[in-house]
Amino acid sequence: MNKSSGDKIFTAFNYALFIALGIITIYPFWYVLMFSMNDPNMASVQSLNLYPEHFSLITYKYVLSQPFIYTGYKNTLIVTTVGTLISMITTIGCAYPLSKDKLVGRKWIFGLFFFTMLFHGGTIPTYLVVKELHMVDTLWALMIPGAISVFYMMIMIKFFKGIPAELIESAKMDGAGEMFILFRIIMPLSGAVNASVGLMYAVGKWNEYLAGVIYINDNSKKVLQVALNGMLREDTLSGQAGLMELATSPESVKMAAVIVSVLPILCVYPFLQKYFVKGMMIGAVKG
């Protein structure tokens, strides 16, 4: 099929637009990466930093030599893994029943969930609840409160509603119960939405900062983002002898710390990208 000149211009414009958007999106991360791999004495925040003029990993040597980095990594991995698992179990456990139109009081129950999207209890009341549950200074404080995202639950409800009812009815005719249907029929068909929602939960848990500041006082329980925050403050950096001995700079340390904190979760994206896109698109258009 021959394209008209207008179609060719439109296609070229789209390519140019998305290439420009891609560059704009990728460059900040590339800038941080190149800055962190440059010699701290030669690096400048005024330059474009398309490549390291004087390659050096001395800043990474300093960042990775800090013992609290590994403690923060361990706590963050625990919070991300266990917290995502808890969130997925609770979200699926709520979304599946609410996807059934025959559920008694379905609209009222869903309304209560939706109400939490509009109104929040506030920081102080939430802290008091966490304190009364004896979760302060424990990693549970970063996993239990806010375990369910109503938005993600709504995505799952929409997905479950799109599964053919004939599959469930035939399973019930064979004597299958709801738990059997959920784990043996619904879950195998929900790989895309589970992967995409699970990834979003994992990213949120990995980047958790505010809750770590509010609920965690014990240094051995601090997550990576909170641990790095202490190192990123210039007033703290300027007083550290190790920083001067390694002849690095606060700016270089900040850039290296960003890469250290972002790289692990960034590596997960390529493996889940196809599920992520598919899971977000399912249910977007009514058939």
Short mmCIF file of N, CA and C in Angstrom, two decimals, residues 87-98 148 153 156 160 182 187:
data_model
loop_
_atom_site.label_atom_id
_atom_site.label_comp_id
_atom_site.label_asym_id
_atom_site.label_seq_id
_atom_site.Cartn_x
_atom_site.Cartn_y
_atom_site.Cartn_z
N SER A 87 1.54 -7.56 49.61
CA SER A 87 0.66 -6.69 48.83
C SER A 87 -0.08 -7.47 47.75
N MET A 88 0.62 -8.38 47.09
CA MET A 88 -0.02 -9.16 46.03
C MET A 88 -1.09 -10.09 46.60
N ILE A 89 -0.78 -10.73 47.72
CA ILE A 89 -1.76 -11.66 48.33
C ILE A 89 -3.01 -10.91 48.76
N THR A 90 -2.83 -9.77 49.43
CA THR A 90 -3.98 -9.01 49.91
C THR A 90 -4.75 -8.37 48.75
N THR A 91 -4.05 -7.89 47.74
CA THR A 91 -4.73 -7.25 46.61
C THR A 91 -5.54 -8.27 45.81
N ILE A 92 -4.93 -9.43 45.54
CA ILE A 92 -5.67 -10.48 44.82
C ILE A 92 -6.83 -10.98 45.67
N GLY A 93 -6.60 -11.13 46.98
CA GLY A 93 -7.65 -11.60 47.87
C GLY A 93 -8.84 -10.66 47.94
N CYS A 94 -8.63 -9.37 47.71
CA CYS A 94 -9.74 -8.41 47.69
C CYS A 94 -10.32 -8.26 46.29
N ALA A 95 -9.46 -8.28 45.27
CA ALA A 95 -9.92 -8.03 43.90
C ALA A 95 -10.79 -9.17 43.37
N TYR A 96 -10.43 -10.40 43.68
CA TYR A 96 -11.19 -11.53 43.12
C TYR A 96 -12.64 -11.56 43.60
N PRO A 97 -12.90 -11.45 44.91
CA PRO A 97 -14.33 -11.42 45.33
C PRO A 97 -15.07 -10.20 44.79
N LEU A 98 -14.39 -9.04 44.74
CA LEU A 98 -15.05 -7.83 44.29
C LEU A 98 -15.32 -7.83 42.78
N ILE A 148 -2.21 -2.49 50.50
CA ILE A 148 -3.10 -2.54 49.33
C ILE A 148 -3.19 -1.17 48.67
N MET A 153 -5.74 -2.56 42.78
CA MET A 153 -6.84 -3.49 42.99
C MET A 153 -7.90 -3.32 41.91
N MET A 156 -6.84 -5.06 38.78
CA MET A 156 -7.05 -6.51 38.87
C MET A 156 -8.53 -6.87 38.76
N PHE A 160 -9.94 -9.51 36.09
CA PHE A 160 -10.70 -10.70 36.47
C PHE A 160 -12.08 -10.72 35.81
N LEU A 182 -9.56 -20.07 41.88
CA LEU A 182 -8.64 -18.94 41.95
C LEU A 182 -7.21 -19.35 41.63
N MET A 187 -5.34 -17.66 38.42
CA MET A 187 -3.95 -17.24 38.53
C MET A 187 -3.11 -17.61 37.30
#
